[in-house]
Amino acid sequence: MGLRDDVAKVLISESEIQARVAELGREINAAYTDDDRLLLVCVLKGAFMFLADLVRHLDIRHEIDFMEISSYGSGTTSSGVVRILLDLAQSIEGRHVLIVEDIIDSGRTLDYITRNFYTRGPASVRVCTLLSKPSRREIAVPLDFVGFEIPDEFVLGYGLDFAEEYRNLPFIGVLKEEIYAE
Ligand code: PRP
């Protein structure tokens, strides 16, 4: 039995993801210029795979940095009380920042990050997320580049985990109920 056997269904296939990531890359290329010195901020851990694929489609000059956030909360919902586990290595003052996320659910994590960033005096802050679950939103957060809007199902793969595993799967899948009921 392997990790893939725990997946009940594939929600978004590897080829669908790759095609959409290429489109997002083109949208971002069109939205910025080389002079913007774009800084992509990958929110760990879930967005690592998305960032790695996305930057392969960027032609504009850019840099990347990483941030890791921990949300305290019960189970699958985030409480909005967040803690910075890893902060940016550099100042974003005067910089054009593009936050790269894997999924926006309640919106609380993103709301925290953007508020935090605006205190640092960036030139602009925009958001690119692979997935969005609009039906779960508790705080309205503007999203500039969205890969897929998905229903309220527990998804994993392509960076997203269940209990820190399954991040390696190249597709977005839904876990078998018996796995998360254990
Ligand atoms: C996920 C995701 C977002 C957040 C979205 O991170 O990467 O940061 O949850 O949820 P929200 O909109 O309800 O705040 P997670 O806490 O699972 O951490 P991980 O990326 O390290 O797995």
PDB file of C-alpha atoms and ligand atoms in Angstrom:
ATOM      1  CA  MET A   1       0.000   0.000   0.000  1.00  0.00           C
ATOM      2  CA  GLY A   2       1.373   3.417  -0.942  1.00  0.00           C
ATOM      3  CA  LEU A   3       0.354   7.012  -0.278  1.00  0.00           C
ATOM      4  CA  ARG A   4      -1.754   7.095  -3.444  1.00  0.00           C
ATOM      5  CA  ASP A   5      -3.909   4.261  -2.172  1.00  0.00           C
ATOM      6  CA  ASP A   6      -5.160   6.590   0.575  1.00  0.00           C
ATOM      7  CA  VAL A   7      -6.634   8.962  -2.018  1.00  0.00           C
ATOM      8  CA  ALA A   8     -10.376   8.593  -2.649  1.00  0.00           C
ATOM      9  CA  LYS A   9     -10.393  10.720  -5.791  1.00  0.00           C
ATOM     10  CA  VAL A  10      -8.271  13.095  -7.823  1.00  0.00           C
ATOM     11  CA  LEU A  11      -9.858  16.558  -7.769  1.00  0.00           C
ATOM     12  CA  ILE A  12      -7.310  18.285 -10.043  1.00  0.00           C
ATOM     13  CA  SER A  13      -4.955  16.193 -12.141  1.00  0.00           C
ATOM     14  CA  GLU A  14      -1.241  16.798 -12.574  1.00  0.00           C
ATOM     15  CA  SER A  15      -1.712  17.958 -16.170  1.00  0.00           C
ATOM     16  CA  GLU A  16      -4.563  20.323 -15.201  1.00  0.00           C
ATOM     17  CA  ILE A  17      -2.378  21.845 -12.487  1.00  0.00           C
ATOM     18  CA  GLN A  18       0.598  22.258 -14.798  1.00  0.00           C
ATOM     19  CA  ALA A  19      -1.512  23.918 -17.513  1.00  0.00           C
ATOM     20  CA  ARG A  20      -3.056  26.360 -15.041  1.00  0.00           C
ATOM     21  CA  VAL A  21       0.305  27.148 -13.382  1.00  0.00           C
ATOM     22  CA  ALA A  22       1.705  28.029 -16.823  1.00  0.00           C
ATOM     23  CA  GLU A  23      -1.270  30.386 -17.373  1.00  0.00           C
ATOM     24  CA  LEU A  24      -0.738  31.995 -13.986  1.00  0.00           C
ATOM     25  CA  GLY A  25       2.898  32.529 -14.917  1.00  0.00           C
ATOM     26  CA  ARG A  26       1.791  34.330 -18.074  1.00  0.00           C
ATOM     27  CA  GLU A  27      -0.661  36.484 -16.087  1.00  0.00           C
ATOM     28  CA  ILE A  28       2.098  37.475 -13.655  1.00  0.00           C
ATOM     29  CA  ASN A  29       4.527  38.225 -16.497  1.00  0.00           C
ATOM     30  CA  ALA A  30       1.918  40.588 -17.925  1.00  0.00           C
ATOM     31  CA  ALA A  31       1.158  42.274 -14.591  1.00  0.00           C
ATOM     32  CA  TYR A  32       4.703  43.356 -13.703  1.00  0.00           C
ATOM     33  CA  THR A  33       7.751  44.763 -15.434  1.00  0.00           C
ATOM     34  CA  ASP A  34      11.439  44.076 -14.866  1.00  0.00           C
ATOM     35  CA  ASP A  35      11.698  47.482 -13.198  1.00  0.00           C
ATOM     36  CA  ASP A  36       9.250  46.342 -10.484  1.00  0.00           C
ATOM     37  CA  ARG A  37      11.958  44.033  -9.052  1.00  0.00           C
ATOM     38  CA  LEU A  38       9.156  41.698  -7.995  1.00  0.00           C
ATOM     39  CA  LEU A  39       9.641  39.762  -4.756  1.00  0.00           C
ATOM     40  CA  LEU A  40       7.745  36.482  -4.532  1.00  0.00           C
ATOM     41  CA  VAL A  41       7.028  35.415  -0.964  1.00  0.00           C
ATOM     42  CA  CYS A  42       6.340  31.693  -0.665  1.00  0.00           C
ATOM     43  CA  VAL A  43       4.281  30.851   2.420  1.00  0.00           C
ATOM     44  CA  LEU A  44       5.640  27.577   3.763  1.00  0.00           C
ATOM     45  CA  LYS A  45       5.166  24.833   3.881  1.00  0.00           C
ATOM     46  CA  GLY A  46       2.249  24.184   1.545  1.00  0.00           C
ATOM     47  CA  ALA A  47       3.244  26.551  -1.277  1.00  0.00           C
ATOM     48  CA  PHE A  48       6.723  25.132  -1.885  1.00  0.00           C
ATOM     49  CA  MET A  49       5.756  22.990  -4.864  1.00  0.00           C
ATOM     50  CA  PHE A  50       3.541  25.647  -6.448  1.00  0.00           C
ATOM     51  CA  LEU A  51       6.316  28.244  -6.167  1.00  0.00           C
ATOM     52  CA  ALA A  52       8.862  25.876  -7.694  1.00  0.00           C
ATOM     53  CA  ASP A  53       6.647  25.241 -10.729  1.00  0.00           C
ATOM     54  CA  LEU A  54       5.379  28.828 -11.027  1.00  0.00           C
ATOM     55  CA  VAL A  55       8.810  30.480 -11.230  1.00  0.00           C
ATOM     56  CA  ARG A  56       9.714  28.233 -14.167  1.00  0.00           C
ATOM     57  CA  HIS A  57       7.124  30.184 -16.158  1.00  0.00           C
ATOM     58  CA  LEU A  58       8.307  33.662 -15.155  1.00  0.00           C
ATOM     59  CA  ASP A  59      10.228  35.738 -17.666  1.00  0.00           C
ATOM     60  CA  ILE A  60      10.265  38.951 -15.638  1.00  0.00           C
ATOM     61  CA  ARG A  61      13.086  39.692 -13.219  1.00  0.00           C
ATOM     62  CA  HIS A  62      12.216  38.610  -9.691  1.00  0.00           C
ATOM     63  CA  GLU A  63      13.573  37.370  -6.388  1.00  0.00           C
ATOM     64  CA  ILE A  64      12.106  34.811  -4.002  1.00  0.00           C
ATOM     65  CA  ASP A  65      11.871  34.699  -0.234  1.00  0.00           C
ATOM     66  CA  PHE A  66      10.143  32.459   2.276  1.00  0.00           C
ATOM     67  CA  MET A  67       7.918  32.858   5.285  1.00  0.00           C
ATOM     68  CA  GLU A  68       6.475  30.204   7.574  1.00  0.00           C
ATOM     69  CA  ILE A  69       3.378  30.778   9.628  1.00  0.00           C
ATOM     70  CA  SER A  70       1.875  28.589  12.309  1.00  0.00           C
ATOM     71  CA  SER A  71      -1.809  28.950  13.041  1.00  0.00           C
ATOM     72  CA  TYR A  72      -3.047  27.900  16.428  1.00  0.00           C
ATOM     73  CA  GLY A  73      -6.443  26.405  16.093  1.00  0.00           C
ATOM     74  CA  SER A  74      -8.510  23.330  16.335  1.00  0.00           C
ATOM     75  CA  GLY A  75      -8.013  20.698  13.678  1.00  0.00           C
ATOM     76  CA  THR A  76      -8.748  21.778  10.163  1.00  0.00           C
ATOM     77  CA  THR A  77      -9.859  25.374  10.772  1.00  0.00           C
ATOM     78  CA  SER A  78      -7.434  28.147  11.512  1.00  0.00           C
ATOM     79  CA  SER A  79      -8.269  30.498  14.371  1.00  0.00           C
ATOM     80  CA  GLY A  80      -6.588  33.556  12.966  1.00  0.00           C
ATOM     81  CA  VAL A  81      -4.148  33.549  15.861  1.00  0.00           C
ATOM     82  CA  VAL A  82      -0.922  33.073  14.010  1.00  0.00           C
ATOM     83  CA  ARG A  83       2.755  33.031  14.827  1.00  0.00           C
ATOM     84  CA  ILE A  84       5.661  33.704  12.510  1.00  0.00           C
ATOM     85  CA  LEU A  85       7.951  30.655  12.564  1.00  0.00           C
ATOM     86  CA  LEU A  86      10.241  31.951   9.828  1.00  0.00           C
ATOM     87  CA  ASP A  87      10.326  35.569   8.761  1.00  0.00           C
ATOM     88  CA  LEU A  88      11.529  37.093   5.515  1.00  0.00           C
ATOM     89  CA  ALA A  89      15.282  37.342   5.130  1.00  0.00           C
ATOM     90  CA  GLN A  90      15.016  40.859   3.717  1.00  0.00           C
ATOM     91  CA  SER A  91      13.221  44.161   4.030  1.00  0.00           C
ATOM     92  CA  ILE A  92      10.197  44.678   1.780  1.00  0.00           C
ATOM     93  CA  GLU A  93      10.188  48.455   2.136  1.00  0.00           C
ATOM     94  CA  GLY A  94       9.469  49.952  -1.270  1.00  0.00           C
ATOM     95  CA  ARG A  95       9.218  46.501  -2.866  1.00  0.00           C
ATOM     96  CA  HIS A  96       6.490  45.003  -5.026  1.00  0.00           C
ATOM     97  CA  VAL A  97       5.520  41.837  -3.164  1.00  0.00           C
ATOM     98  CA  LEU A  98       3.564  38.881  -4.496  1.00  0.00           C
ATOM     99  CA  ILE A  99       2.457  36.430  -1.805  1.00  0.00           C
ATOM    100  CA  VAL A 100       2.370  32.861  -3.121  1.00  0.00           C
ATOM    101  CA  GLU A 101      -0.026  30.574  -1.245  1.00  0.00           C
ATOM    102  CA  ASP A 102      -1.268  27.047  -1.815  1.00  0.00           C
ATOM    103  CA  ILE A 103      -4.796  27.558  -0.488  1.00  0.00           C
ATOM    104  CA  ILE A 104      -7.001  30.290   0.943  1.00  0.00           C
ATOM    105  CA  ASP A 105      -9.646  28.887   3.250  1.00  0.00           C
ATOM    106  CA  SER A 106     -11.027  31.163   6.011  1.00  0.00           C
ATOM    107  CA  GLY A 107      -8.701  33.924   4.803  1.00  0.00           C
ATOM    108  CA  ARG A 108      -7.369  34.477   8.321  1.00  0.00           C
ATOM    109  CA  THR A 109      -3.741  33.538   7.629  1.00  0.00           C
ATOM    110  CA  LEU A 110      -3.581  35.719   4.532  1.00  0.00           C
ATOM    111  CA  ASP A 111      -5.299  38.588   6.333  1.00  0.00           C
ATOM    112  CA  TYR A 112      -2.637  38.409   9.039  1.00  0.00           C
ATOM    113  CA  ILE A 113       0.236  38.273   6.551  1.00  0.00           C
ATOM    114  CA  THR A 114      -0.992  41.175   4.435  1.00  0.00           C
ATOM    115  CA  ARG A 115      -1.653  43.362   7.485  1.00  0.00           C
ATOM    116  CA  ASN A 116       1.800  42.512   8.780  1.00  0.00           C
ATOM    117  CA  PHE A 117       3.402  43.286   5.423  1.00  0.00           C
ATOM    118  CA  TYR A 118       1.677  46.671   5.092  1.00  0.00           C
ATOM    119  CA  THR A 119       3.365  47.798   8.327  1.00  0.00           C
ATOM    120  CA  ARG A 120       6.690  47.279   6.537  1.00  0.00           C
ATOM    121  CA  GLY A 121       6.071  49.864   3.809  1.00  0.00           C
ATOM    122  CA  PRO A 122       5.989  47.800   0.598  1.00  0.00           C
ATOM    123  CA  ALA A 123       5.261  49.437  -2.782  1.00  0.00           C
ATOM    124  CA  SER A 124       2.475  46.900  -3.378  1.00  0.00           C
ATOM    125  CA  VAL A 125       1.203  43.586  -2.038  1.00  0.00           C
ATOM    126  CA  ARG A 126      -0.655  41.173  -4.267  1.00  0.00           C
ATOM    127  CA  VAL A 127      -1.654  37.560  -3.827  1.00  0.00           C
ATOM    128  CA  CYS A 128      -1.348  34.464  -5.992  1.00  0.00           C
ATOM    129  CA  THR A 129      -2.961  31.290  -4.705  1.00  0.00           C
ATOM    130  CA  LEU A 130      -3.270  27.943  -6.399  1.00  0.00           C
ATOM    131  CA  LEU A 131      -6.531  27.078  -4.636  1.00  0.00           C
ATOM    132  CA  SER A 132      -9.364  29.022  -3.066  1.00  0.00           C
ATOM    133  CA  LYS A 133     -12.364  27.752  -1.120  1.00  0.00           C
ATOM    134  CA  PRO A 134     -14.764  30.721  -1.350  1.00  0.00           C
ATOM    135  CA  SER A 135     -17.491  28.939   0.625  1.00  0.00           C
ATOM    136  CA  ARG A 136     -15.215  28.848   3.694  1.00  0.00           C
ATOM    137  CA  ARG A 137     -14.267  32.512   3.728  1.00  0.00           C
ATOM    138  CA  GLU A 138     -14.617  34.314   7.078  1.00  0.00           C
ATOM    139  CA  ILE A 139     -12.593  37.390   6.188  1.00  0.00           C
ATOM    140  CA  ALA A 140     -12.764  39.026   2.768  1.00  0.00           C
ATOM    141  CA  VAL A 141      -9.271  38.972   1.287  1.00  0.00           C
ATOM    142  CA  PRO A 142      -8.536  40.267  -2.209  1.00  0.00           C
ATOM    143  CA  LEU A 143      -6.953  37.620  -4.439  1.00  0.00           C
ATOM    144  CA  ASP A 144      -5.178  38.766  -7.587  1.00  0.00           C
ATOM    145  CA  PHE A 145      -4.242  35.454  -9.230  1.00  0.00           C
ATOM    146  CA  VAL A 146      -6.260  32.290  -8.479  1.00  0.00           C
ATOM    147  CA  GLY A 147      -5.556  28.871  -9.949  1.00  0.00           C
ATOM    148  CA  PHE A 148      -8.748  27.024  -9.060  1.00  0.00           C
ATOM    149  CA  GLU A 149     -11.821  27.643  -6.934  1.00  0.00           C
ATOM    150  CA  ILE A 150     -12.697  24.397  -5.209  1.00  0.00           C
ATOM    151  CA  PRO A 151     -15.569  23.070  -3.085  1.00  0.00           C
ATOM    152  CA  ASP A 152     -15.241  22.562   0.651  1.00  0.00           C
ATOM    153  CA  GLU A 153     -13.482  19.198   0.624  1.00  0.00           C
ATOM    154  CA  PHE A 154     -10.357  18.179   2.530  1.00  0.00           C
ATOM    155  CA  VAL A 155      -7.704  18.316  -0.164  1.00  0.00           C
ATOM    156  CA  LEU A 156      -4.086  17.249  -0.178  1.00  0.00           C
ATOM    157  CA  GLY A 157      -1.157  16.759  -2.492  1.00  0.00           C
ATOM    158  CA  TYR A 158       0.893  19.247  -4.552  1.00  0.00           C
ATOM    159  CA  GLY A 159       2.284  20.702  -1.318  1.00  0.00           C
ATOM    160  CA  LEU A 160      -0.818  20.301   0.847  1.00  0.00           C
ATOM    161  CA  ASP A 161      -0.619  17.842   3.706  1.00  0.00           C
ATOM    162  CA  PHE A 162      -2.612  15.648   5.981  1.00  0.00           C
ATOM    163  CA  ALA A 163      -0.689  15.310   9.271  1.00  0.00           C
ATOM    164  CA  GLU A 164       2.428  16.522   7.410  1.00  0.00           C
ATOM    165  CA  GLU A 165       2.280  13.722   4.816  1.00  0.00           C
ATOM    166  CA  TYR A 166       1.084  13.468   1.184  1.00  0.00           C
ATOM    167  CA  ARG A 167       2.707  16.814   0.181  1.00  0.00           C
ATOM    168  CA  ASN A 168       4.652  15.007  -2.565  1.00  0.00           C
ATOM    169  CA  LEU A 169       1.641  13.864  -4.604  1.00  0.00           C
ATOM    170  CA  PRO A 170       1.715  15.657  -7.986  1.00  0.00           C
ATOM    171  CA  PHE A 171      -2.091  16.130  -8.080  1.00  0.00           C
ATOM    172  CA  ILE A 172      -4.741  17.582  -5.752  1.00  0.00           C
ATOM    173  CA  GLY A 173      -6.702  14.749  -4.216  1.00  0.00           C
ATOM    174  CA  VAL A 174      -9.282  14.006  -1.571  1.00  0.00           C
ATOM    175  CA  LEU A 175      -8.335  11.610   1.208  1.00  0.00           C
ATOM    176  CA  LYS A 176     -10.329   8.467   1.921  1.00  0.00           C
ATOM    177  CA  GLU A 177     -12.578   9.052   4.900  1.00  0.00           C
ATOM    178  CA  GLU A 178     -11.160   6.081   6.820  1.00  0.00           C
ATOM    179  CA  ILE A 179      -7.717   7.705   6.850  1.00  0.00           C
ATOM    180  CA  TYR A 180      -8.699  10.948   8.557  1.00  0.00           C
ATOM    181  CA  ALA A 181     -11.263   9.194  10.766  1.00  0.00           C
ATOM    182  CA  GLU A 182      -8.513   7.030  12.295  1.00  0.00           C
TER     183      GLU A 182
HETATM  184  C1  PRP B   1      -2.638  26.538   5.045  1.00  0.00           C
HETATM  185  C2  PRP B   1      -2.393  27.409   3.831  1.00  0.00           C
HETATM  186  C3  PRP B   1      -2.671  28.779   4.325  1.00  0.00           C
HETATM  187  C4  PRP B   1      -3.730  28.556   5.385  1.00  0.00           C
HETATM  188  C5  PRP B   1      -5.063  28.841   4.788  1.00  0.00           C
HETATM  189  O1  PRP B   1      -1.476  26.450   5.796  1.00  0.00           O
HETATM  190  O2  PRP B   1      -1.079  27.275   3.343  1.00  0.00           O
HETATM  191  O3  PRP B   1      -1.520  29.397   4.863  1.00  0.00           O
HETATM  192  O4  PRP B   1      -3.678  27.190   5.775  1.00  0.00           O
HETATM  193  O5  PRP B   1      -6.068  28.743   5.759  1.00  0.00           O
HETATM  194  P1  PRP B   1      -6.928  29.995   6.222  1.00  0.00           P
HETATM  195  O6  PRP B   1      -7.329  30.752   4.993  1.00  0.00           O
HETATM  196  O7  PRP B   1      -8.108  29.366   6.930  1.00  0.00           O
HETATM  197  O8  PRP B   1      -6.089  30.823   7.157  1.00  0.00           O
HETATM  198  P2  PRP B   1      -1.301  25.366   6.976  1.00  0.00           P
HETATM  199  O9  PRP B   1      -1.657  26.012   8.281  1.00  0.00           O
HETATM  200  O10 PRP B   1      -2.018  24.109   6.626  1.00  0.00           O
HETATM  201  O11 PRP B   1       0.284  25.137   7.010  1.00  0.00           O
HETATM  202  P3  PRP B   1       1.252  24.409   5.953  1.00  0.00           P
HETATM  203  O12 PRP B   1       1.199  25.213   4.677  1.00  0.00           O
HETATM  204  O13 PRP B   1       2.592  24.500   6.602  1.00  0.00           O
HETATM  205  O14 PRP B   1       0.768  22.995   5.766  1.00  0.00           O
END
